[in-house]
CSV table of C-alpha atoms in Angstrom, one decimal:
chain,number,residue,atom,x,y,z
A,1,MET,CA,0.0,0.0,0.0
A,2,ASN,CA,1.5,3.0,-0.9
A,3,SER,CA,0.6,5.7,1.5
A,4,VAL,CA,2.0,9.1,2.1
A,5,ILE,CA,3.9,9.2,5.4
A,6,PRO,CA,5.5,12.5,6.4
A,7,THR,CA,9.1,12.3,7.0
A,8,HIS,CA,9.2,14.8,9.9
A,9,THR,CA,7.3,15.3,13.1
A,10,LEU,CA,4.3,17.5,13.0
A,11,PHE,CA,4.7,20.7,15.1
A,12,ALA,CA,2.6,23.7,15.6
A,13,PRO,CA,3.1,26.2,13.0
A,14,HIS,CA,4.4,28.9,15.4
A,15,LEU,CA,7.0,26.5,16.7
A,16,LEU,CA,8.4,25.8,13.3
A,17,GLU,CA,11.7,27.4,12.5
A,18,ASN,CA,11.2,30.7,10.9
A,19,PRO,CA,12.7,30.5,7.5
A,20,ARG,CA,13.3,34.3,7.7
A,21,HIS,CA,16.3,35.0,9.9
A,22,SER,CA,16.4,38.4,11.7
A,23,SER,CA,19.0,40.7,10.5
A,24,PRO,CA,22.0,41.5,12.8
A,25,ARG,CA,20.8,45.1,12.9
A,26,ALA,CA,17.6,44.1,14.5
A,27,ASP,CA,19.4,42.1,17.1
A,28,LEU,CA,21.7,45.0,17.9
A,29,TYR,CA,18.7,47.3,18.3
A,30,THR,CA,17.0,44.8,20.6
A,31,THR,CA,20.1,44.5,22.8
A,32,SER,CA,20.6,48.2,23.0
A,33,ASN,CA,17.0,48.7,23.9
A,34,MET,CA,17.2,46.2,26.7
A,35,ALA,CA,20.3,47.8,28.1
A,36,GLY,CA,18.7,51.2,28.1
A,37,ARG,CA,15.7,49.8,30.0
A,38,LYS,CA,18.1,48.2,32.5
A,39,ARG,CA,20.0,51.4,33.1
A,40,LYS,CA,16.7,53.2,33.5
A,41,ALA,CA,15.6,50.8,36.1
A,42,ASP,CA,19.0,51.1,37.9
A,43,SER,CA,18.7,54.9,37.9
A,44,ALA,CA,15.7,54.8,40.2
A,45,ASP,CA,15.4,57.2,43.1
A,46,PRO,CA,17.9,56.5,45.8
A,47,GLU,CA,15.2,57.1,48.4
A,48,ASP,CA,13.3,54.2,46.9
A,49,ARG,CA,16.4,52.0,47.1
A,50,MET,CA,17.0,53.0,50.7
A,51,SER,CA,13.4,52.2,51.6
A,52,THR,CA,13.8,48.5,50.6
A,53,SER,CA,14.5,46.1,53.5
A,54,PRO,CA,18.2,45.4,54.0
A,55,THR,CA,17.3,41.8,54.9
A,56,ALA,CA,16.7,41.1,51.1
A,57,SER,CA,20.4,41.6,50.5
A,58,PRO,CA,22.3,38.3,51.0
A,59,SER,CA,25.4,40.3,52.2
A,60,THR,CA,23.6,41.6,55.3
A,61,SER,CA,21.5,38.6,56.1
A,62,SER,CA,24.2,37.1,58.3
A,63,ARG,CA,25.1,40.4,60.2
A,64,THR,CA,23.6,41.4,63.6
A,65,LEU,CA,22.3,44.9,63.5
A,66,PRO,CA,22.8,47.1,66.6
A,67,ALA,CA,19.9,47.6,68.9
A,68,PRO,CA,18.1,50.8,68.5
A,69,LEU,CA,19.4,53.5,70.9
A,70,GLN,CA,17.1,54.5,73.7
A,71,PRO,CA,16.1,58.2,73.7
A,72,ARG,CA,18.2,60.1,76.2
A,73,THR,CA,16.2,61.9,78.9
A,74,LYS,CA,17.7,65.1,80.3
A,75,ARG,CA,18.0,65.1,84.0
A,76,HIS,CA,16.8,68.3,85.6
A,77,ARG,CA,18.2,69.5,88.9
A,78,ASN,CA,15.8,70.3,91.6
A,79,LEU,CA,16.2,74.1,92.0
A,80,SER,CA,13.3,74.6,94.3
A,81,ALA,CA,14.2,76.0,97.8
A,82,THR,CA,12.7,74.5,100.9
A,83,GLY,CA,12.9,76.0,104.3
A,84,ARG,CA,14.4,74.0,107.2
A,85,PRO,CA,15.7,74.8,110.7
A,86,LEU,CA,19.4,75.2,111.4
A,87,GLY,CA,21.5,72.3,112.7
A,88,LEU,CA,22.6,72.4,116.3
A,89,PRO,CA,26.2,73.5,115.6
A,90,ARG,CA,25.2,76.4,113.4
A,91,LEU,CA,22.5,77.4,115.9
A,92,LEU,CA,24.9,77.5,118.8
A,93,GLU,CA,27.2,79.7,116.7
A,94,THR,CA,24.5,82.4,116.6
A,95,LEU,CA,24.0,82.5,120.4
A,96,SER,CA,25.8,85.0,122.5
A,97,PRO,CA,27.6,83.8,125.7
A,98,ALA,CA,24.8,85.1,127.8
A,99,ASP,CA,22.1,83.3,125.7
A,100,LEU,CA,24.1,80.1,125.8
A,101,ARG,CA,24.5,80.2,129.6
A,102,THR,CA,20.7,80.8,129.9
A,103,LEU,CA,20.0,77.9,127.6
A,104,LEU,CA,22.3,75.6,129.4
A,105,THR,CA,20.9,76.6,132.8
A,106,GLN,CA,17.3,75.9,131.6
A,107,VAL,CA,18.3,72.5,130.2
A,108,CYS,CA,20.2,71.6,133.4
A,109,THR,CA,17.2,72.7,135.5
A,110,GLN,CA,14.8,70.5,133.6
A,111,HIS,CA,17.3,67.5,133.4
A,112,PRO,CA,19.4,67.2,136.6
A,113,SER,CA,21.3,64.2,135.0
A,114,ILE,CA,22.6,66.5,132.3
A,115,ALA,CA,23.7,69.0,134.9
A,116,GLN,CA,25.8,66.4,136.6
A,117,GLU,CA,27.3,65.3,133.3
A,118,ILE,CA,28.2,68.8,132.3
A,119,SER,CA,29.8,69.5,135.6
A,120,ALA,CA,31.9,66.3,135.2
A,121,ILE,CA,33.2,67.0,131.7
A,122,ALA,CA,33.5,70.8,131.8
A,123,PRO,CA,37.0,72.2,131.9
A,124,ARG,CA,38.2,73.3,135.3
A,125,PRO,CA,38.0,77.1,135.9
A,126,THR,CA,41.5,78.6,136.0
A,127,LEU,CA,42.7,81.5,138.0
A,128,GLU,CA,42.9,83.7,134.9
A,129,SER,CA,39.4,82.9,133.6
A,130,THR,CA,37.8,83.4,137.1
A,131,LEU,CA,39.5,86.8,137.6
A,132,SER,CA,38.4,87.8,134.1
A,133,VAL,CA,34.7,87.1,135.1
A,134,LEU,CA,35.0,89.0,138.3
A,135,GLN,CA,36.6,91.9,136.5
A,136,LYS,CA,33.5,92.1,134.3
A,137,TYR,CA,31.2,92.2,137.3
A,138,GLU,CA,33.3,94.9,138.8
A,139,SER,CA,33.3,96.9,135.6
A,140,ALA,CA,29.5,96.6,135.4
A,141,PHE,CA,29.3,97.9,139.0
A,142,LYS,CA,31.4,100.9,138.2
A,143,GLU,CA,29.5,101.7,135.1
A,144,ALA,CA,26.2,101.6,137.0
A,145,PHE,CA,27.1,104.7,139.0
A,146,PRO,CA,25.1,107.8,138.0
A,147,PHE,CA,27.1,110.6,136.5
A,148,GLY,CA,27.9,113.5,138.8
A,149,SER,CA,26.6,111.7,141.9
A,150,ARG,CA,28.6,111.2,145.1
A,151,PRO,CA,29.7,107.6,145.3
A,152,GLY,CA,28.5,107.0,148.9
A,153,SER,CA,25.1,108.7,148.6
A,154,GLU,CA,21.8,107.0,149.0
A,155,TYR,CA,20.9,107.8,145.4
A,156,ALA,CA,24.1,106.2,144.1
A,157,TYR,CA,23.5,103.1,146.2
A,158,ASN,CA,20.0,102.6,144.8
A,159,ARG,CA,21.4,102.8,141.3
A,160,VAL,CA,24.2,100.3,141.8
A,161,ARG,CA,22.6,98.0,144.3
A,162,SER,CA,21.8,95.3,141.7
A,163,ALA,CA,25.3,95.3,140.2
A,164,LEU,CA,26.8,95.3,143.7
A,165,SER,CA,24.8,92.2,144.6
A,166,ASN,CA,25.9,90.4,141.5
A,167,LEU,CA,29.6,91.1,142.2
A,168,LEU,CA,29.4,90.0,145.8
A,169,ASP,CA,27.4,86.9,144.9
A,170,ALA,CA,30.1,86.0,142.3
A,171,LEU,CA,32.8,86.4,145.0
A,172,LYS,CA,30.9,84.2,147.4
A,173,ASP,CA,30.4,81.4,144.7
A,174,PHE,CA,34.0,81.4,143.3
A,175,THR,CA,35.9,81.6,146.6
A,176,PRO,CA,35.3,78.0,147.8
A,177,HIS,CA,36.5,76.7,144.4
A,178,PHE,CA,40.1,77.9,145.3
A,179,LEU,CA,40.1,76.6,148.8
A,180,PRO,CA,41.5,73.2,149.9
A,181,PRO,CA,40.8,70.4,149.5
A,182,ASN,CA,39.2,71.4,146.2
A,183,GLU,CA,42.3,73.4,145.2
A,184,SER,CA,45.4,71.4,145.8
A,185,GLN,CA,47.9,74.1,145.1
A,186,THR,CA,48.1,76.7,147.9
A,187,SER,CA,49.9,79.1,145.7
A,188,VAL,CA,46.9,79.3,143.4
A,189,GLY,CA,44.6,79.8,146.4
A,190,LEU,CA,46.8,82.6,147.8
A,191,ALA,CA,46.9,84.4,144.5
A,192,TYR,CA,43.1,84.3,144.2
A,193,LEU,CA,42.6,85.6,147.7
A,194,ASP,CA,45.1,88.4,147.1
A,195,ALA,CA,43.2,89.5,143.9
A,196,VAL,CA,39.7,89.3,145.3
A,197,THR,CA,40.6,91.1,148.5
A,198,ASN,CA,41.7,94.1,146.4
A,199,ILE,CA,38.3,94.0,144.7
A,200,VAL,CA,36.6,94.3,148.1
A,201,HIS,CA,39.0,97.1,149.1
A,202,ARG,CA,37.7,99.1,146.1
A,203,LEU,CA,34.1,99.0,147.1
A,204,PRO,CA,32.8,102.3,148.5
A,205,ASP,CA,31.8,103.0,152.0
A,206,TRP,CA,28.2,104.1,152.1
A,207,ASP,CA,26.8,107.0,154.1
A,208,ASN,CA,24.1,104.6,155.4
A,209,ALA,CA,25.8,102.2,157.8
A,210,ALA,CA,23.3,99.5,157.0
A,211,HIS,CA,24.5,99.4,153.4
A,212,ASN,CA,28.0,98.6,154.5
A,213,ARG,CA,26.9,95.3,156.0
A,214,SER,CA,27.5,93.4,152.7
A,215,LYS,CA,31.1,94.7,152.6
A,216,ASP,CA,31.7,93.6,156.2
A,217,GLU,CA,30.4,90.1,155.4
A,218,ALA,CA,32.7,89.9,152.4
A,219,TYR,CA,35.7,90.7,154.7
A,220,GLU,CA,34.6,88.1,157.2
A,221,GLU,CA,34.4,85.4,154.5
A,222,LEU,CA,37.7,86.4,153.1
A,223,SER,CA,39.3,86.2,156.5
A,224,GLY,CA,38.1,82.7,157.0
A,225,ALA,CA,39.3,81.8,153.4
A,226,TRP,CA,42.8,83.2,154.1
A,227,SER,CA,43.0,81.2,157.4
A,228,THR,CA,42.1,78.0,155.6
A,229,VAL,CA,44.7,78.4,152.9
A,230,LEU,CA,47.4,79.5,155.3
A,231,LYS,CA,46.9,76.4,157.5
A,232,GLU,CA,47.2,74.2,154.5
A,233,ALA,CA,50.4,76.0,153.4
A,234,GLU,CA,51.9,75.5,156.9
A,235,LYS,CA,51.5,71.8,156.5
A,236,ARG,CA,53.4,71.6,153.2
A,237,GLY,CA,57.1,72.1,153.4
A,238,GLY,CA,57.0,73.6,156.8
A,239,GLY,CA,55.6,76.8,155.6
A,240,PHE,CA,58.6,77.8,153.4
A,241,GLN,CA,56.2,79.3,150.8
A,242,LEU,CA,54.8,81.7,153.4
A,243,GLN,CA,58.3,82.6,154.7
A,244,PHE,CA,59.8,83.4,151.3
A,245,GLY,CA,56.7,84.5,149.3
A,246,GLY,CA,56.3,87.8,151.2
A,247,TRP,CA,52.7,86.8,152.2
A,248,ASP,CA,53.2,88.2,155.7
A,249,GLN,CA,53.7,91.7,154.2
A,250,LYS,CA,50.9,91.3,151.7
A,251,LEU,CA,48.4,90.2,154.3
A,252,ALA,CA,49.5,92.9,156.7
A,253,ARG,CA,48.7,95.5,154.0
A,254,HIS,CA,45.3,93.9,153.4
A,255,ASN,CA,44.5,94.0,157.1
A,256,GLU,CA,45.4,97.6,157.2
A,257,HIS,CA,43.2,98.5,154.3
A,258,SER,CA,40.3,96.6,155.8
A,259,HIS,CA,40.7,98.4,159.1
A,260,GLY,CA,41.6,95.3,161.0
A,261,ARG,CA,38.9,93.1,159.7
A,262,LEU,CA,41.4,90.5,158.4
A,263,GLN,CA,43.2,90.3,161.8
A,264,PRO,CA,42.2,86.6,162.4
A,265,ALA,CA,43.9,85.6,159.1
A,266,LEU,CA,47.0,87.6,160.0
A,267,ASP,CA,47.2,86.0,163.4
A,268,GLU,CA,47.1,82.6,161.8
A,269,LEU,CA,50.0,83.6,159.4
A,270,GLN,CA,52.1,84.8,162.3
A,271,ARG,CA,51.6,81.6,164.2
A,272,GLY,CA,52.8,79.7,161.2
A,273,LEU,CA,55.8,81.9,160.7
A,274,GLY,CA,56.7,81.6,164.4
A,275,TRP,CA,58.3,78.3,163.7
A,276,PHE,CA,60.9,80.2,161.7
A,277,GLY,CA,61.8,82.4,164.6
A,278,GLY,CA,59.8,85.3,163.2
A,279,PRO,CA,57.9,87.9,165.2
A,280,GLY,CA,54.9,85.7,165.6
A,281,ARG,CA,56.8,83.0,167.5
A,282,PRO,CA,54.7,81.8,170.4
A,283,THR,CA,56.0,82.8,173.8
A,284,ASN,CA,54.9,79.6,175.6
A,285,ALA,CA,57.2,77.4,173.6
A,286,PRO,CA,58.5,74.3,175.3
A,287,PRO,CA,62.1,74.1,176.7
A,288,GLY,CA,64.6,73.5,174.0
A,289,MET,CA,62.5,74.9,171.2
A,290,ASP,CA,64.7,77.9,170.8
A,291,ASP,CA,67.7,75.7,170.1
A,292,ARG,CA,65.7,73.7,167.5
A,293,LEU,CA,64.6,77.0,165.9
A,294,ALA,CA,68.2,78.2,165.8
A,295,VAL,CA,69.3,75.0,164.1
A,296,ARG,CA,66.6,75.3,161.5
A,297,GLN,CA,67.5,78.9,160.9
A,298,GLN,CA,71.1,77.9,160.3
A,299,LEU,CA,70.0,75.1,158.0
A,300,LEU,CA,68.0,77.6,155.9
A,301,SER,CA,70.8,80.1,155.8
A,302,GLY,CA,73.5,77.5,155.1
A,303,THR,CA,75.7,78.3,158.1
A,304,TYR,CA,75.0,75.2,160.1
A,305,GLY,CA,77.9,73.2,161.5
A,306,PRO,CA,81.2,74.0,163.3
A,307,GLN,CA,83.9,75.9,161.5
A,308,VAL,CA,86.7,73.4,161.0
A,309,GLY,CA,90.2,74.6,160.1
A,310,VAL,CA,91.8,72.5,157.3
A,311,GLY,CA,95.5,73.6,157.2
A,312,GLY,CA,96.2,74.6,160.8
A,313,GLY,CA,96.9,71.2,162.2
A,314,GLY,CA,93.8,71.4,164.4
A,315,GLN,CA,91.9,68.4,165.7
A,316,TRP,CA,89.3,66.7,163.6
């Protein structure tokens, strides 16, 4: 049977090879046109390229991006002023000595235990500090006198009575502090009594005899204080301090200025100095005391002992 069999496979007409080949010029035009479109696509807006996600790039997929920074908050200083009371150290700096003494007195009155503690830890008053306080009282007393008034008049006394009372009260309070056994050094006690006795000497004599009673009482207290310190000085070192300190002359002058109101203290001093063969030596001394006093006097003067010749061949 003779049939017609095609010698090639049937294909769709559009898949068949186009017998018309495109010219090289057409291919060049097509390639150039494609390159132009590619450059146009590459020249897109940089902002559009930046808006694309960086994770799409394979070069950044393996990198760890830094964490976003937290917004910095500005710290504001608190400039608002608020009132508050002063601390105790600054508060005490503003107080005057008088205000501070008043405050301490009130606190000690309300709390006796605090008063005992302050007395225990407070510095011991010295002779200089005590005399400085007494001089202030004396200055206040002198300044209280009215101008042009006679010092001993009744009017002047009424004007200075308060200041005079303060001065005498201070003398009465400070004097026991410098007496034995509270004051162990008799030289300090004698120096204090010498100074305060001069203060009492400077007090005026009032026309009214009743007003002079306070001055008389001050002399009586000072006389007893002198006697107490003198007795203690006689026990220490045999009274050498009294013998060579010139206290016999000082106390004699004080007794003269006080019109004999310190005579008991002067008698006590003379009894103490009597052991040195002085004018106050007791007349009823036991037998042999004169010899002992003479020996003591030679010891003090450095003339005790027989005079021995060295080169004359005398007996030893």
